[in-house]
Amino acid sequence: MRKNSIKNTRINAQVQQVLAEAIRGQIKDPRIAPLTSVVAVEVAPDLKTCRAWISVLGDEKAQEDTLAGLKSAEGFLKSRLAKEINLRITPEIIFVMDQSIAYGVNMSHKIDEVMEKERREEE
């Protein structure tokens, strides 16, 4: 995999900021969960595609509904990107569900359970 240039890193940060602001405050779709965050963004070097990793606090249904709502709002989000960021090409947005936060919370709970079990065994 190719190392990101400074320009590409800057574009990734700008796209992430614009997407986060638009999802939080401008999209009125009820399918999108209120606790939705843009974890990371990776714009291709040719600026044609953009992968946005989305994290949703909620169950599987909330995640699926949020992903469907974001896919339907892709045109609006692309127009926001075009207005906010001056790029030759406005990238197509591909939303990917990020499970890393949920995985971390799950592992933290398991560690807490093991520590509690060990504490009980010592007593």
Short mmCIF file of N, CA, C and O in Angstrom, two decimals:
data_model
loop_
_atom_site.label_atom_id
_atom_site.label_comp_id
_atom_site.label_asym_id
_atom_site.label_seq_id
_atom_site.Cartn_x
_atom_site.Cartn_y
_atom_site.Cartn_z
N MET A 1 0.84 -1.18 0.00
CA MET A 1 0.00 0.00 0.00
C MET A 1 0.89 1.25 0.00
O MET A 1 1.92 1.30 0.65
N ARG A 2 0.45 2.23 -0.71
CA ARG A 2 1.19 3.46 -0.87
C ARG A 2 1.02 4.38 0.33
O ARG A 2 -0.06 4.49 0.90
N LYS A 3 2.10 5.05 0.71
CA LYS A 3 2.04 5.98 1.83
C LYS A 3 1.28 7.24 1.40
O LYS A 3 1.47 7.74 0.30
N ASN A 4 0.44 7.75 2.30
CA ASN A 4 -0.33 8.96 2.00
C ASN A 4 0.59 10.17 1.95
O ASN A 4 1.45 10.35 2.80
N SER A 5 0.35 11.01 0.97
CA SER A 5 1.10 12.27 0.89
C SER A 5 0.49 13.27 1.87
O SER A 5 -0.58 13.05 2.43
N ILE A 6 1.18 14.36 2.06
CA ILE A 6 0.67 15.41 2.95
C ILE A 6 -0.64 15.97 2.41
O ILE A 6 -1.59 16.21 3.16
N LYS A 7 -0.71 16.14 1.10
CA LYS A 7 -1.93 16.66 0.48
C LYS A 7 -3.10 15.70 0.71
O LYS A 7 -4.20 16.12 1.07
N ASN A 8 -2.86 14.41 0.51
CA ASN A 8 -3.91 13.42 0.69
C ASN A 8 -4.36 13.36 2.15
O ASN A 8 -5.55 13.24 2.45
N THR A 9 -3.44 13.46 3.07
CA THR A 9 -3.77 13.47 4.49
C THR A 9 -4.64 14.68 4.83
O THR A 9 -5.61 14.57 5.59
N ARG A 10 -4.30 15.83 4.28
CA ARG A 10 -5.08 17.05 4.52
C ARG A 10 -6.48 16.92 3.95
O ARG A 10 -7.47 17.29 4.59
N ILE A 11 -6.59 16.36 2.75
CA ILE A 11 -7.90 16.17 2.12
C ILE A 11 -8.73 15.20 2.95
O ILE A 11 -9.93 15.42 3.16
N ASN A 12 -8.12 14.11 3.43
CA ASN A 12 -8.85 13.16 4.27
C ASN A 12 -9.43 13.84 5.50
O ASN A 12 -10.59 13.61 5.85
N ALA A 13 -8.64 14.68 6.15
CA ALA A 13 -9.12 15.38 7.35
C ALA A 13 -10.26 16.34 7.03
O ALA A 13 -11.24 16.42 7.77
N GLN A 14 -10.13 17.07 5.92
CA GLN A 14 -11.20 18.01 5.55
C GLN A 14 -12.49 17.27 5.21
O GLN A 14 -13.57 17.70 5.63
N VAL A 15 -12.38 16.19 4.46
CA VAL A 15 -13.58 15.42 4.08
C VAL A 15 -14.22 14.84 5.34
O VAL A 15 -15.46 14.88 5.48
N GLN A 16 -13.43 14.33 6.26
CA GLN A 16 -13.98 13.78 7.50
C GLN A 16 -14.73 14.85 8.29
O GLN A 16 -15.83 14.61 8.79
N GLN A 17 -14.16 16.03 8.37
CA GLN A 17 -14.81 17.12 9.11
C GLN A 17 -16.13 17.52 8.46
O GLN A 17 -17.15 17.68 9.15
N VAL A 18 -16.14 17.68 7.16
CA VAL A 18 -17.37 18.09 6.46
C VAL A 18 -18.45 17.01 6.58
O VAL A 18 -19.61 17.32 6.86
N LEU A 19 -18.07 15.74 6.41
CA LEU A 19 -19.05 14.65 6.54
C LEU A 19 -19.61 14.59 7.96
O LEU A 19 -20.82 14.43 8.14
N ALA A 20 -18.76 14.73 8.96
CA ALA A 20 -19.22 14.66 10.36
C ALA A 20 -20.20 15.79 10.66
O ALA A 20 -21.25 15.57 11.28
N GLU A 21 -19.89 16.99 10.21
CA GLU A 21 -20.79 18.13 10.46
C GLU A 21 -22.11 17.95 9.73
O GLU A 21 -23.17 18.24 10.28
N ALA A 22 -22.07 17.47 8.50
CA ALA A 22 -23.30 17.29 7.72
C ALA A 22 -24.17 16.19 8.32
O ALA A 22 -25.39 16.33 8.42
N ILE A 23 -23.55 15.09 8.73
CA ILE A 23 -24.33 13.98 9.31
C ILE A 23 -24.93 14.40 10.65
O ILE A 23 -26.08 14.10 10.95
N ARG A 24 -24.17 15.11 11.45
CA ARG A 24 -24.64 15.52 12.77
C ARG A 24 -25.74 16.56 12.71
O ARG A 24 -26.71 16.49 13.46
N GLY A 25 -25.62 17.56 11.81
CA GLY A 25 -26.54 18.67 11.91
C GLY A 25 -27.41 18.98 10.72
O GLY A 25 -28.33 19.78 10.85
N GLN A 26 -27.17 18.38 9.56
CA GLN A 26 -27.91 18.81 8.38
C GLN A 26 -28.80 17.74 7.77
O GLN A 26 -29.71 18.08 7.02
N ILE A 27 -28.55 16.49 8.05
CA ILE A 27 -29.39 15.42 7.49
C ILE A 27 -30.57 15.19 8.42
O ILE A 27 -30.39 15.00 9.63
N LYS A 28 -31.76 15.18 7.87
CA LYS A 28 -32.97 15.04 8.68
C LYS A 28 -33.59 13.64 8.58
O LYS A 28 -34.71 13.43 9.01
N ASP A 29 -32.87 12.67 8.03
CA ASP A 29 -33.38 11.32 7.85
C ASP A 29 -33.54 10.64 9.21
O ASP A 29 -32.58 10.54 9.96
N PRO A 30 -34.75 10.17 9.55
CA PRO A 30 -34.95 9.54 10.86
C PRO A 30 -34.26 8.19 10.99
O PRO A 30 -34.10 7.68 12.10
N ARG A 31 -33.83 7.59 9.89
CA ARG A 31 -33.15 6.30 9.96
C ARG A 31 -31.73 6.44 10.53
O ARG A 31 -31.19 5.48 11.07
N ILE A 32 -31.16 7.62 10.42
CA ILE A 32 -29.79 7.81 10.90
C ILE A 32 -29.81 8.01 12.41
O ILE A 32 -30.48 8.89 12.93
N ALA A 33 -29.07 7.15 13.11
CA ALA A 33 -29.03 7.19 14.57
C ALA A 33 -28.40 8.49 15.05
O ALA A 33 -27.51 9.04 14.40
N PRO A 34 -28.87 9.01 16.19
CA PRO A 34 -28.32 10.28 16.69
C PRO A 34 -26.85 10.19 17.08
O PRO A 34 -26.13 11.17 17.02
N LEU A 35 -26.39 9.02 17.51
CA LEU A 35 -24.99 8.86 17.91
C LEU A 35 -24.20 8.18 16.79
O LEU A 35 -23.68 7.08 16.95
N THR A 36 -24.12 8.87 15.67
CA THR A 36 -23.36 8.39 14.51
C THR A 36 -22.12 9.26 14.37
O THR A 36 -22.20 10.48 14.42
N SER A 37 -20.98 8.62 14.20
CA SER A 37 -19.75 9.38 14.04
C SER A 37 -18.94 8.86 12.87
O SER A 37 -19.01 7.69 12.51
N VAL A 38 -18.18 9.76 12.27
CA VAL A 38 -17.28 9.41 11.19
C VAL A 38 -15.92 9.13 11.82
O VAL A 38 -15.26 10.04 12.32
N VAL A 39 -15.51 7.87 11.82
CA VAL A 39 -14.29 7.46 12.50
C VAL A 39 -13.06 7.79 11.66
O VAL A 39 -12.09 8.33 12.17
N ALA A 40 -13.12 7.48 10.37
CA ALA A 40 -11.98 7.74 9.50
C ALA A 40 -12.47 7.91 8.07
O ALA A 40 -13.56 7.46 7.72
N VAL A 41 -11.65 8.58 7.27
CA VAL A 41 -11.95 8.79 5.86
C VAL A 41 -10.68 8.55 5.07
O VAL A 41 -9.60 8.96 5.49
N GLU A 42 -10.82 7.87 3.96
CA GLU A 42 -9.67 7.64 3.07
C GLU A 42 -10.08 7.98 1.65
O GLU A 42 -10.89 7.28 1.04
N VAL A 43 -9.55 9.07 1.14
CA VAL A 43 -9.82 9.49 -0.23
C VAL A 43 -8.74 8.90 -1.12
O VAL A 43 -7.55 8.97 -0.79
N ALA A 44 -9.14 8.31 -2.24
CA ALA A 44 -8.17 7.73 -3.17
C ALA A 44 -7.30 8.84 -3.76
O ALA A 44 -7.73 9.99 -3.88
N PRO A 45 -6.05 8.52 -4.10
CA PRO A 45 -5.15 9.55 -4.65
C PRO A 45 -5.68 10.22 -5.92
O PRO A 45 -5.37 11.38 -6.17
N ASP A 46 -6.51 9.52 -6.71
CA ASP A 46 -7.08 10.13 -7.91
C ASP A 46 -8.35 10.93 -7.62
O ASP A 46 -8.96 11.48 -8.53
N LEU A 47 -8.77 10.99 -6.36
CA LEU A 47 -9.93 11.75 -5.88
C LEU A 47 -11.27 11.27 -6.43
O LEU A 47 -12.26 11.98 -6.35
N LYS A 48 -11.33 10.06 -6.96
CA LYS A 48 -12.59 9.58 -7.52
C LYS A 48 -13.47 8.87 -6.49
O LYS A 48 -14.68 8.90 -6.62
N THR A 49 -12.86 8.24 -5.51
CA THR A 49 -13.64 7.54 -4.49
C THR A 49 -13.17 7.93 -3.10
O THR A 49 -12.05 8.37 -2.90
N CYS A 50 -14.07 7.73 -2.16
CA CYS A 50 -13.79 8.07 -0.77
C CYS A 50 -14.46 7.02 0.11
O CYS A 50 -15.66 6.79 -0.02
N ARG A 51 -13.69 6.37 0.96
CA ARG A 51 -14.26 5.43 1.92
C ARG A 51 -14.40 6.15 3.25
O ARG A 51 -13.43 6.72 3.75
N ALA A 52 -15.60 6.10 3.81
CA ALA A 52 -15.86 6.73 5.10
C ALA A 52 -16.29 5.64 6.08
O ALA A 52 -17.30 4.96 5.85
N TRP A 53 -15.50 5.46 7.15
CA TRP A 53 -15.84 4.49 8.17
C TRP A 53 -16.74 5.15 9.19
O TRP A 53 -16.39 6.17 9.77
N ILE A 54 -17.92 4.53 9.39
CA ILE A 54 -18.96 5.09 10.24
C ILE A 54 -19.15 4.20 11.46
O ILE A 54 -19.19 2.98 11.33
N SER A 55 -19.27 4.83 12.62
CA SER A 55 -19.54 4.10 13.85
C SER A 55 -20.90 4.55 14.39
O SER A 55 -21.18 5.74 14.45
N VAL A 56 -21.72 3.56 14.76
CA VAL A 56 -23.06 3.85 15.27
C VAL A 56 -23.21 3.19 16.62
O VAL A 56 -22.93 2.00 16.77
N LEU A 57 -23.63 3.96 17.61
CA LEU A 57 -23.88 3.39 18.92
C LEU A 57 -25.32 2.88 18.92
O LEU A 57 -26.27 3.66 18.82
N GLY A 58 -25.46 1.57 18.98
CA GLY A 58 -26.78 0.96 18.95
C GLY A 58 -26.69 -0.48 18.50
O GLY A 58 -25.61 -1.04 18.32
N ASP A 59 -27.86 -1.09 18.31
CA ASP A 59 -27.90 -2.50 17.91
C ASP A 59 -27.71 -2.64 16.40
O ASP A 59 -27.48 -1.67 15.69
N GLU A 60 -27.81 -3.88 15.93
CA GLU A 60 -27.61 -4.18 14.50
C GLU A 60 -28.62 -3.44 13.62
O GLU A 60 -28.27 -2.96 12.55
N LYS A 61 -29.88 -3.38 14.06
CA LYS A 61 -30.90 -2.71 13.26
C LYS A 61 -30.59 -1.23 13.11
O LYS A 61 -30.73 -0.67 12.03
N ALA A 62 -30.14 -0.58 14.18
CA ALA A 62 -29.78 0.83 14.11
C ALA A 62 -28.62 1.04 13.14
O ALA A 62 -28.61 2.02 12.38
N GLN A 63 -27.66 0.12 13.14
CA GLN A 63 -26.53 0.23 12.23
C GLN A 63 -26.96 0.07 10.78
O GLN A 63 -26.55 0.84 9.91
N GLU A 64 -27.81 -0.92 10.52
CA GLU A 64 -28.30 -1.14 9.15
C GLU A 64 -29.14 0.05 8.67
O GLU A 64 -28.99 0.49 7.53
N ASP A 65 -30.02 0.56 9.54
CA ASP A 65 -30.85 1.70 9.17
C ASP A 65 -29.99 2.94 8.90
O ASP A 65 -30.24 3.69 7.96
N THR A 66 -28.99 3.16 9.73
CA THR A 66 -28.11 4.31 9.55
C THR A 66 -27.35 4.20 8.23
O THR A 66 -27.24 5.18 7.49
N LEU A 67 -26.85 3.01 7.93
CA LEU A 67 -26.12 2.81 6.67
C LEU A 67 -27.04 3.06 5.48
O LEU A 67 -26.65 3.72 4.51
N ALA A 68 -28.29 2.58 5.55
CA ALA A 68 -29.25 2.81 4.47
C ALA A 68 -29.58 4.31 4.34
O ALA A 68 -29.67 4.84 3.22
N GLY A 69 -29.74 4.99 5.46
CA GLY A 69 -30.03 6.42 5.43
C GLY A 69 -28.88 7.22 4.85
O GLY A 69 -29.08 8.17 4.08
N LEU A 70 -27.65 6.85 5.19
CA LEU A 70 -26.48 7.55 4.65
C LEU A 70 -26.32 7.30 3.16
O LEU A 70 -25.95 8.21 2.41
N LYS A 71 -26.62 6.08 2.73
CA LYS A 71 -26.52 5.79 1.29
C LYS A 71 -27.56 6.58 0.50
O LYS A 71 -27.29 7.04 -0.60
N SER A 72 -28.73 6.78 1.09
CA SER A 72 -29.75 7.56 0.38
C SER A 72 -29.42 9.05 0.40
O SER A 72 -29.84 9.80 -0.48
N ALA A 73 -28.64 9.50 1.39
CA ALA A 73 -28.26 10.91 1.48
C ALA A 73 -26.91 11.18 0.81
O ALA A 73 -26.36 12.26 0.96
N GLU A 74 -26.39 10.22 0.07
CA GLU A 74 -25.07 10.37 -0.55
C GLU A 74 -25.00 11.56 -1.48
O GLU A 74 -24.01 12.29 -1.51
N GLY A 75 -26.05 11.82 -2.25
CA GLY A 75 -26.06 12.96 -3.16
C GLY A 75 -25.95 14.28 -2.41
O GLY A 75 -25.20 15.18 -2.82
N PHE A 76 -26.70 14.40 -1.32
CA PHE A 76 -26.62 15.61 -0.50
C PHE A 76 -25.23 15.79 0.08
O PHE A 76 -24.67 16.89 0.07
N LEU A 77 -24.67 14.70 0.60
CA LEU A 77 -23.34 14.77 1.20
C LEU A 77 -22.28 15.11 0.16
O LEU A 77 -21.36 15.88 0.44
N LYS A 78 -22.43 14.58 -1.04
CA LYS A 78 -21.48 14.90 -2.11
C LYS A 78 -21.57 16.38 -2.49
O LYS A 78 -20.56 17.04 -2.71
N SER A 79 -22.77 16.92 -2.50
CA SER A 79 -22.92 18.34 -2.82
C SER A 79 -22.32 19.21 -1.70
O SER A 79 -21.74 20.25 -1.98
N ARG A 80 -22.45 18.78 -0.43
CA ARG A 80 -21.83 19.51 0.67
C ARG A 80 -20.30 19.50 0.53
O ARG A 80 -19.65 20.51 0.77
N LEU A 81 -19.76 18.35 0.14
CA LEU A 81 -18.31 18.26 -0.08
C LEU A 81 -17.87 19.21 -1.18
O LEU A 81 -16.85 19.89 -1.06
N ALA A 82 -18.65 19.25 -2.26
CA ALA A 82 -18.30 20.12 -3.40
C ALA A 82 -18.32 21.59 -2.99
O ALA A 82 -17.49 22.37 -3.45
N LYS A 83 -19.27 21.97 -2.13
CA LYS A 83 -19.37 23.38 -1.70
C LYS A 83 -18.28 23.75 -0.70
O LYS A 83 -17.76 24.86 -0.72
N GLU A 84 -17.94 22.82 0.20
CA GLU A 84 -17.02 23.14 1.30
C GLU A 84 -15.55 23.00 0.91
O GLU A 84 -14.71 23.74 1.40
N ILE A 85 -15.24 22.01 0.07
CA ILE A 85 -13.84 21.72 -0.26
C ILE A 85 -13.64 21.94 -1.74
O ILE A 85 -14.38 21.42 -2.57
N ASN A 86 -12.62 22.69 -2.08
CA ASN A 86 -12.33 23.00 -3.48
C ASN A 86 -11.43 21.92 -4.06
O ASN A 86 -10.21 21.95 -3.90
N LEU A 87 -12.05 20.94 -4.73
CA LEU A 87 -11.32 19.86 -5.38
C LEU A 87 -11.68 19.81 -6.86
O LEU A 87 -12.77 20.23 -7.25
N ARG A 88 -10.75 19.28 -7.65
CA ARG A 88 -11.05 19.12 -9.08
C ARG A 88 -12.24 18.19 -9.28
O ARG A 88 -13.12 18.45 -10.08
N ILE A 89 -12.21 17.09 -8.54
CA ILE A 89 -13.25 16.07 -8.65
C ILE A 89 -13.84 15.86 -7.26
O ILE A 89 -13.09 15.74 -6.29
N THR A 90 -15.15 15.81 -7.16
CA THR A 90 -15.78 15.47 -5.89
C THR A 90 -15.92 13.96 -5.83
O THR A 90 -16.53 13.36 -6.72
N PRO A 91 -15.35 13.32 -4.82
CA PRO A 91 -15.32 11.85 -4.80
C PRO A 91 -16.69 11.23 -4.51
O PRO A 91 -17.53 11.82 -3.84
N GLU A 92 -16.87 10.01 -5.05
CA GLU A 92 -18.02 9.20 -4.70
C GLU A 92 -17.78 8.66 -3.30
O GLU A 92 -16.70 8.20 -2.99
N ILE A 93 -18.81 8.69 -2.46
CA ILE A 93 -18.64 8.28 -1.06
C ILE A 93 -19.12 6.85 -0.88
O ILE A 93 -20.23 6.51 -1.27
N ILE A 94 -18.26 6.03 -0.29
CA ILE A 94 -18.60 4.65 0.04
C ILE A 94 -18.59 4.55 1.56
O ILE A 94 -17.56 4.78 2.19
N PHE A 95 -19.74 4.22 2.14
CA PHE A 95 -19.83 4.12 3.60
C PHE A 95 -19.54 2.69 4.04
O PHE A 95 -20.07 1.74 3.48
N VAL A 96 -18.68 2.57 5.05
CA VAL A 96 -18.30 1.27 5.61
C VAL A 96 -18.56 1.32 7.11
O VAL A 96 -18.16 2.28 7.78
N MET A 97 -19.23 0.29 7.63
CA MET A 97 -19.52 0.25 9.06
C MET A 97 -18.26 -0.15 9.81
O MET A 97 -17.63 -1.15 9.50
N ASP A 98 -17.88 0.65 10.79
CA ASP A 98 -16.68 0.40 11.59
C ASP A 98 -17.09 -0.27 12.89
O ASP A 98 -17.88 0.29 13.65
N GLN A 99 -16.56 -1.44 13.13
CA GLN A 99 -16.91 -2.20 14.33
C GLN A 99 -15.85 -2.09 15.43
O GLN A 99 -15.96 -2.73 16.46
N SER A 100 -14.82 -1.30 15.23
CA SER A 100 -13.70 -1.28 16.17
C SER A 100 -14.10 -0.74 17.55
O SER A 100 -13.62 -1.22 18.57
N ILE A 101 -14.96 0.26 17.61
CA ILE A 101 -15.38 0.81 18.90
C ILE A 101 -16.21 -0.22 19.66
O ILE A 101 -15.99 -0.44 20.86
N ALA A 102 -17.14 -0.86 18.99
CA ALA A 102 -17.95 -1.89 19.63
C ALA A 102 -17.08 -3.05 20.09
O ALA A 102 -17.28 -3.61 21.18
N TYR A 103 -16.09 -3.41 19.28
CA TYR A 103 -15.17 -4.49 19.64
C TYR A 103 -14.38 -4.10 20.89
O TYR A 103 -14.20 -4.91 21.80
N GLY A 104 -13.90 -2.88 20.95
CA GLY A 104 -13.15 -2.41 22.11
C GLY A 104 -13.98 -2.41 23.38
O GLY A 104 -13.51 -2.80 24.45
N VAL A 105 -15.23 -1.96 23.28
CA VAL A 105 -16.12 -1.96 24.44
C VAL A 105 -16.38 -3.39 24.91
O VAL A 105 -16.34 -3.69 26.11
N ASN A 106 -16.60 -4.30 23.95
CA ASN A 106 -16.84 -5.71 24.28
C ASN A 106 -15.62 -6.31 24.98
O ASN A 106 -15.76 -7.00 25.99
N MET A 107 -14.43 -6.05 24.47
CA MET A 107 -13.21 -6.58 25.09
C MET A 107 -13.01 -5.98 26.49
O MET A 107 -12.58 -6.67 27.40
N SER A 108 -13.33 -4.71 26.66
CA SER A 108 -13.21 -4.08 27.97
C SER A 108 -14.13 -4.74 28.99
O SER A 108 -13.73 -4.99 30.14
N HIS A 109 -15.36 -5.07 28.56
CA HIS A 109 -16.29 -5.76 29.45
C HIS A 109 -15.77 -7.14 29.82
O HIS A 109 -15.88 -7.58 30.98
N LYS A 110 -15.21 -7.84 28.84
CA LYS A 110 -14.67 -9.18 29.13
C LYS A 110 -13.51 -9.12 30.10
O LYS A 110 -13.39 -9.95 31.00
N ILE A 111 -12.64 -8.13 29.94
CA ILE A 111 -11.51 -7.96 30.86
C ILE A 111 -12.03 -7.66 32.27
O ILE A 111 -11.52 -8.22 33.26
N ASP A 112 -13.04 -6.79 32.36
CA ASP A 112 -13.62 -6.48 33.67
C ASP A 112 -14.21 -7.73 34.32
O ASP A 112 -14.07 -7.94 35.53
N GLU A 113 -14.88 -8.59 33.53
CA GLU A 113 -15.46 -9.81 34.07
C GLU A 113 -14.37 -10.75 34.60
O GLU A 113 -14.52 -11.33 35.68
N VAL A 114 -13.28 -10.89 33.86
CA VAL A 114 -12.19 -11.75 34.30
C VAL A 114 -11.55 -11.21 35.57
O VAL A 114 -11.25 -11.97 36.50
N MET A 115 -11.34 -9.90 35.63
CA MET A 115 -10.75 -9.29 36.82
C MET A 115 -11.66 -9.49 38.04
O MET A 115 -11.18 -9.77 39.14
N GLU A 116 -12.96 -9.34 37.85
CA GLU A 116 -13.92 -9.53 38.94
C GLU A 116 -13.91 -10.99 39.40
O GLU A 116 -13.95 -11.27 40.60
N LYS A 117 -13.82 -11.92 38.46
CA LYS A 117 -13.79 -13.34 38.80
C LYS A 117 -12.52 -13.67 39.59
O LYS A 117 -12.57 -14.41 40.59
N GLU A 118 -11.39 -13.13 39.18
CA GLU A 118 -10.14 -13.36 39.91
C GLU A 118 -10.19 -12.76 41.31
O GLU A 118 -9.68 -13.35 42.27
N ARG A 119 -10.79 -11.61 41.43
CA ARG A 119 -10.91 -10.96 42.73
C ARG A 119 -11.75 -11.80 43.68
O ARG A 119 -11.43 -11.96 44.85
N ARG A 120 -12.84 -12.37 43.17
CA ARG A 120 -13.69 -13.24 43.99
C ARG A 120 -12.97 -14.51 44.42
O ARG A 120 -13.15 -14.98 45.54
N GLU A 121 -12.15 -15.07 43.51
CA GLU A 121 -11.43 -16.29 43.84
C GLU A 121 -10.37 -16.05 44.92
O GLU A 121 -10.08 -16.92 45.71
N GLU A 122 -9.78 -14.85 44.95
CA GLU A 122 -8.78 -14.54 45.96
C GLU A 122 -9.40 -14.39 47.34
O GLU A 122 -8.74 -14.63 48.33
N GLU A 123 -10.65 -13.99 47.40
CA GLU A 123 -11.32 -13.77 48.70
C GLU A 123 -11.79 -15.03 49.29
O GLU A 123 -11.62 -16.04 49.43
#
